[in-house]
């Protein structure tokens, strides 16, 4: 297997794991949001922009709860 294929495979696996972690965290901690609308908005961001949305949510989640 070529090096670039290995790197791309690893990046895809990391992206899927970040996406799953963000969705799981959003669903698990639904009662901890300051306003209920925030959970829905963040879930839409994570679903429609998987990598960028997941990274952004996971980096700012303490400030939005």
N, CA, C and O atoms as a MOPAC input file, in Angstrom:
PM7 MOZYME 1SCF
protein

 N      0.84300 1    -1.17600 1     0.00000 1
 C      0.00000 1     0.00000 1     0.00000 1
 C      0.88800 1     1.24000 1     0.00000 1
 O      1.89300 1     1.30200 1     0.70900 1
 N      0.50700 1     2.20400 1    -0.79200 1
 C      1.30300 1     3.41500 1    -0.87100 1
 C      1.14200 1     4.26500 1     0.38800 1
 O      0.14600 1     4.16400 1     1.10400 1
 N      2.12000 1     5.08300 1     0.63300 1
 C      2.11500 1     5.92800 1     1.81900 1
 C      0.92800 1     6.88100 1     1.82900 1
 O      0.30900 1     7.08800 1     2.87300 1
 N      0.60400 1     7.46200 1     0.68000 1
 C     -0.49800 1     8.41800 1     0.62300 1
 C     -1.82600 1     7.73700 1     0.93200 1
 O     -2.70100 1     8.34300 1     1.55000 1
 N     -1.98300 1     6.50500 1     0.51400 1
 C     -3.22100 1     5.76600 1     0.79400 1
 C     -3.36100 1     5.49300 1     2.28800 1
 O     -4.46400 1     5.54400 1     2.83200 1
 N     -2.25300 1     5.20800 1     2.94100 1
 C     -2.28000 1     4.97100 1     4.38600 1
 C     -2.64200 1     6.25500 1     5.12400 1
 O     -3.43900 1     6.23100 1     6.06200 1
 N     -2.06700 1     7.36300 1     4.70900 1
 C     -2.34500 1     8.64700 1     5.34600 1
 C     -3.82000 1     9.02400 1     5.16500 1
 O     -4.46800 1     9.46500 1     6.11400 1
 N     -4.33900 1     8.85400 1     3.97300 1
 C     -5.73900 1     9.17100 1     3.70600 1
 C     -6.65500 1     8.26800 1     4.52000 1
 O     -7.65900 1     8.73500 1     5.05800 1
 N     -6.32800 1     6.99800 1     4.62000 1
 C     -7.13200 1     6.06700 1     5.41700 1
 C     -7.14600 1     6.47600 1     6.88400 1
 O     -8.19700 1     6.45200 1     7.52400 1
 N     -6.00200 1     6.84600 1     7.41400 1
 C     -5.92300 1     7.27700 1     8.81200 1
 C     -6.73300 1     8.55300 1     9.03200 1
 O     -7.42400 1     8.67100 1    10.04400 1
 N     -6.66000 1     9.50800 1     8.10600 1
 C     -7.43200 1    10.74600 1     8.22200 1
 C     -8.93500 1    10.48200 1     8.16600 1
 O     -9.70500 1    11.12300 1     8.88200 1
 N     -9.34900 1     9.55500 1     7.33100 1
 C    -10.77000 1     9.20300 1     7.24600 1
 C    -11.23600 1     8.56800 1     8.54600 1
 O    -12.32100 1     8.88500 1     9.03500 1
 N    -10.43600 1     7.68200 1     9.10800 1
 C    -10.79900 1     7.03100 1    10.37400 1
 C    -10.89400 1     8.06300 1    11.50000 1
 O    -11.82400 1     8.01800 1    12.30400 1
 N     -9.94700 1     8.98200 1    11.55800 1
 C     -9.98000 1    10.03200 1    12.58200 1
 C    -11.20800 1    10.91500 1    12.39800 1
 O    -11.85100 1    11.28900 1    13.37900 1
 N    -11.53700 1    11.25100 1    11.16800 1
 C    -12.71400 1    12.08400 1    10.89600 1
 C    -13.99800 1    11.40100 1    11.34200 1
 O    -14.86000 1    12.03400 1    11.95200 1
 N    -14.12900 1    10.11400 1    11.04300 1
 C    -15.33000 1     9.37700 1    11.43800 1
 C    -15.42500 1     9.28000 1    12.95600 1
 O    -16.51300 1     9.41000 1    13.51800 1
 N    -14.30300 1     9.05300 1    13.62000 1
 C    -14.31700 1     8.97500 1    15.08000 1
 C    -14.68900 1    10.31100 1    15.71800 1
 O    -15.45900 1    10.33800 1    16.67800 1
 N    -14.15800 1    11.41100 1    15.20400 1
 C    -14.51800 1    12.73400 1    15.71600 1
 C    -16.00200 1    13.02300 1    15.50900 1
 O    -16.66600 1    13.56200 1    16.39400 1
 N    -16.51600 1    12.66200 1    14.33400 1
 C    -17.93000 1    12.85600 1    14.03000 1
 C    -18.80400 1    12.05700 1    15.00000 1
 O    -19.76100 1    12.59000 1    15.56100 1
 N    -18.47300 1    10.78900 1    15.19200 1
 C    -19.25400 1     9.93800 1    16.09000 1
 C    -19.17900 1    10.44600 1    17.52300 1
 O    -20.18300 1    10.43500 1    18.23500 1
 N    -18.01000 1    10.88700 1    17.95100 1
 C    -17.83200 1    11.40300 1    19.30600 1
 C    -18.67400 1    12.65700 1    19.52400 1
 O    -19.31100 1    12.80200 1    20.56800 1
 N    -18.68200 1    13.56000 1    18.54700 1
 C    -19.44500 1    14.79400 1    18.67400 1
 C    -20.95000 1    14.50600 1    18.72600 1
 O    -21.65700 1    15.08100 1    19.55400 1
 N    -21.44200 1    13.62800 1    17.85600 1
 C    -22.86700 1    13.29800 1    17.86100 1
 C    -23.24100 1    12.61700 1    19.16700 1
 O    -24.27100 1    12.94000 1    19.75900 1
 N    -22.42700 1    11.68600 1    19.62000 1
 C    -22.69100 1    11.00300 1    20.89100 1
 C    -22.71600 1    11.99400 1    22.05400 1
 O    -23.59300 1    11.91900 1    22.91400 1
 N    -21.76900 1    12.91000 1    22.08300 1
 C    -21.70300 1    13.89500 1    23.15600 1
 C    -22.91700 1    14.82500 1    23.12800 1
 O    -23.45800 1    15.17300 1    24.17800 1
 N    -23.34000 1    15.22300 1    21.93900 1
 C    -24.52200 1    16.07900 1    21.82400 1
 C    -25.77000 1    15.37700 1    22.34200 1
 O    -26.57900 1    15.98800 1    23.03900 1
 N    -25.92900 1    14.12000 1    22.01400 1
 C    -27.11600 1    13.38200 1    22.43600 1
 C    -27.05900 1    13.04200 1    23.92100 1
 O    -28.07400 1    13.13200 1    24.61300 1
 N    -25.90800 1    12.66000 1    24.41100 1
 C    -25.77400 1    12.24900 1    25.80700 1
 C    -25.97300 1    13.41300 1    26.77600 1
 O    -26.58400 1    13.23400 1    27.83000 1
 N    -25.47900 1    14.58200 1    26.44600 1
 C    -25.51100 1    15.72300 1    27.36100 1
 C    -26.58200 1    16.74200 1    26.97600 1
 O    -26.36600 1    17.94600 1    27.11500 1
 N    -27.71200 1    16.28100 1    26.50100 1
 C    -28.74500 1    17.20000 1    26.02100 1
 C    -29.34200 1    18.07000 1    27.11200 1
 O    -29.81600 1    19.16900 1    26.82400 1
 N    -29.33200 1    17.61700 1    28.34300 1
 C    -29.94000 1    18.41600 1    29.41500 1
 C    -28.98500 1    19.47100 1    29.96800 1
 O    -29.39700 1    20.28000 1    30.79900 1
 N    -27.74200 1    19.48800 1    29.54100 1
 C    -26.75400 1    20.40900 1    30.08600 1
 C    -26.60700 1    21.70200 1    29.28300 1
 O    -25.81800 1    22.56900 1    29.66000 1
 N    -27.35000 1    21.84800 1    28.18600 1
 C    -27.24600 1    23.06400 1    27.38600 1
 C    -28.00200 1    24.20000 1    28.05500 1
 O    -29.04400 1    23.98000 1    28.67200 1
 N    -27.48000 1    25.41300 1    27.93300 1
 C    -28.12300 1    26.58700 1    28.52000 1
 C    -29.51200 1    26.78700 1    27.91500 1
 O    -30.47400 1    27.06500 1    28.63200 1
 N    -29.60800 1    26.64800 1    26.61400 1
 C    -30.88700 1    26.73200 1    25.91300 1
 C    -31.00700 1    25.49500 1    25.02600 1
 O    -30.02600 1    25.04300 1    24.43500 1
 N    -32.19700 1    24.96600 1    24.94400 1
 C    -32.41900 1    23.73200 1    24.18400 1
 C    -32.15600 1    23.91400 1    22.69200 1
 O    -31.78800 1    22.96200 1    22.00400 1
 N    -32.34400 1    25.12600 1    22.19400 1
 C    -32.12400 1    25.36100 1    20.77300 1
 C    -30.65800 1    25.15300 1    20.39000 1
 O    -30.35700 1    24.78200 1    19.25600 1
 N    -29.74300 1    25.39500 1    21.34500 1
 C    -28.31700 1    25.21600 1    21.06400 1
 C    -27.99300 1    23.78900 1    20.66700 1
 O    -27.17700 1    23.56400 1    19.77300 1
 N    -28.62000 1    22.82600 1    21.31700 1
 C    -28.34300 1    21.43900 1    20.98500 1
 C    -28.75200 1    21.14300 1    19.54500 1
 O    -28.00000 1    20.51200 1    18.80200 1
 N    -29.93100 1    21.59300 1    19.15400 1
 C    -30.39000 1    21.35500 1    17.78900 1
 C    -29.52100 1    22.03000 1    16.75400 1
 O    -29.21700 1    21.44900 1    15.71200 1
 N    -29.12200 1    23.24700 1    17.03600 1
 C    -28.25500 1    23.96600 1    16.10400 1
 C    -26.89600 1    23.29000 1    15.96500 1
 O    -26.38300 1    23.13700 1    14.85700 1
 N    -26.32000 1    22.88800 1    17.08500 1
 C    -25.02500 1    22.22400 1    17.02000 1
 C    -25.12200 1    20.86800 1    16.33400 1
 O    -24.20400 1    20.46700 1    15.61900 1
 N    -26.21900 1    20.16500 1    16.54600 1
 C    -26.40000 1    18.88400 1    15.87200 1
 C    -26.48600 1    19.07800 1    14.36300 1
 O    -25.93300 1    18.28500 1    13.60100 1
 N    -27.17400 1    20.12900 1    13.92900 1
 C    -27.23800 1    20.42000 1    12.49800 1
 C    -25.86800 1    20.77800 1    11.93900 1
 O    -25.51200 1    20.35000 1    10.84000 1
 N    -25.09800 1    21.56100 1    12.68900 1
 C    -23.75500 1    21.93700 1    12.23000 1
 C    -22.88400 1    20.68800 1    12.08400 1
 O    -22.17400 1    20.53100 1    11.09000 1
 N    -22.94300 1    19.80700 1    13.07700 1
 C    -22.10400 1    18.59600 1    13.03900 1
 C    -22.54600 1    17.66500 1    11.92000 1
 O    -21.70400 1    17.03700 1    11.27800 1
 N    -23.84600 1    17.56200 1    11.67400 1
 C    -24.32800 1    16.65300 1    10.63100 1
 C    -24.01700 1    17.19000 1     9.23700 1
 O    -23.60100 1    16.42800 1     8.36300 1
 N    -24.21100 1    18.49200 1     9.01500 1
 C    -24.01300 1    19.04700 1     7.67900 1
 C    -22.56300 1    19.41700 1     7.36300 1
 O    -22.18600 1    19.48500 1     6.19300 1
 N    -21.75800 1    19.65200 1     8.37900 1
 C    -20.32500 1    19.93000 1     8.20100 1
 C    -19.54900 1    18.98300 1     9.11900 1
 O    -19.03100 1    19.41900 1    10.14700 1
 N    -19.46000 1    17.71400 1     8.77400 1
 C    -18.97900 1    16.69800 1     9.72400 1
 C    -17.62700 1    16.99900 1    10.36800 1
 O    -17.53900 1    17.01700 1    11.59600 1
 N    -16.60900 1    17.22600 1     9.61600 1
 C    -15.27800 1    17.39200 1    10.20400 1
 C    -15.14600 1    18.75000 1    10.88000 1
 O    -14.75000 1    18.82600 1    12.04300 1
 N    -15.46700 1    19.80600 1    10.17400 1
 C    -15.34100 1    21.15400 1    10.73300 1
 C    -16.30600 1    21.33700 1    11.90900 1
 O    -15.93600 1    21.90100 1    12.93900 1
 N    -17.53300 1    20.86100 1    11.75200 1
 C    -18.51700 1    20.98500 1    12.81400 1
 C    -18.13500 1    20.21200 1    14.06100 1
 O    -18.29000 1    20.71300 1    15.17500 1
 N    -17.63300 1    18.99200 1    13.88700 1
 C    -17.24300 1    18.17000 1    15.03900 1
 C    -16.06300 1    18.77900 1    15.77900 1
 O    -16.06700 1    18.84400 1    17.00800 1
 N    -15.06800 1    19.21900 1    15.05200 1
 C    -13.89500 1    19.81500 1    15.68800 1
 C    -14.27900 1    21.10000 1    16.41300 1
 O    -13.83500 1    21.34000 1    17.53600 1
 N    -15.09700 1    21.92100 1    15.77500 1
 C    -15.52700 1    23.17600 1    16.40000 1
 C    -16.34900 1    22.90200 1    17.65200 1
 O    -16.11400 1    23.50900 1    18.69600 1
 N    -17.31400 1    21.98800 1    17.55000 1
 C    -18.14900 1    21.67400 1    18.71300 1
 C    -17.31100 1    21.13400 1    19.86900 1
 O    -17.46600 1    21.57200 1    21.00900 1
 N    -16.43700 1    20.19800 1    19.58000 1
 C    -15.64300 1    19.59500 1    20.64800 1
 C    -14.68000 1    20.59000 1    21.28400 1
 O    -14.30700 1    20.42900 1    22.44600 1
 N    -14.27200 1    21.61600 1    20.53800 1
 C    -13.35400 1    22.59400 1    21.10400 1
 C    -14.06500 1    23.68200 1    21.91200 1
 O    -13.44200 1    24.29500 1    22.77900 1
 N    -15.35300 1    23.94100 1    21.65200 1
 C    -16.05600 1    25.00000 1    22.37700 1
 C    -17.19600 1    24.48600 1    23.24200 1
 O    -17.98400 1    25.28800 1    23.74400 1
 N    -17.30700 1    23.20200 1    23.43100 1
 C    -18.47400 1    22.66200 1    24.12400 1
 C    -18.61200 1    23.10800 1    25.56200 1
 O    -19.73700 1    23.20300 1    26.05200 1
 N    -17.53300 1    23.38500 1    26.25900 1
 C    -17.64600 1    23.82000 1    27.66000 1
 C    -18.23100 1    25.22000 1    27.77200 1
 O    -18.91400 1    25.52800 1    28.74800 1
 N    -17.97600 1    26.05400 1    26.80200 1
 C    -18.48800 1    27.41900 1    26.87100 1
 C    -19.95600 1    27.53400 1    26.46300 1
 O    -20.60500 1    28.52500 1    26.79800 1
 N    -20.49000 1    26.55400 1    25.75400 1
 C    -21.88000 1    26.63400 1    25.31100 1
 C    -22.82700 1    25.88700 1    26.24200 1
 O    -24.04300 1    25.94200 1    26.05600 1
 N    -22.30200 1    25.20600 1    27.21700 1
 C    -23.17200 1    24.47700 1    28.16300 1
 C    -23.37200 1    25.27500 1    29.40700 1
 O    -24.07000 1    24.83200 1    30.31800 1

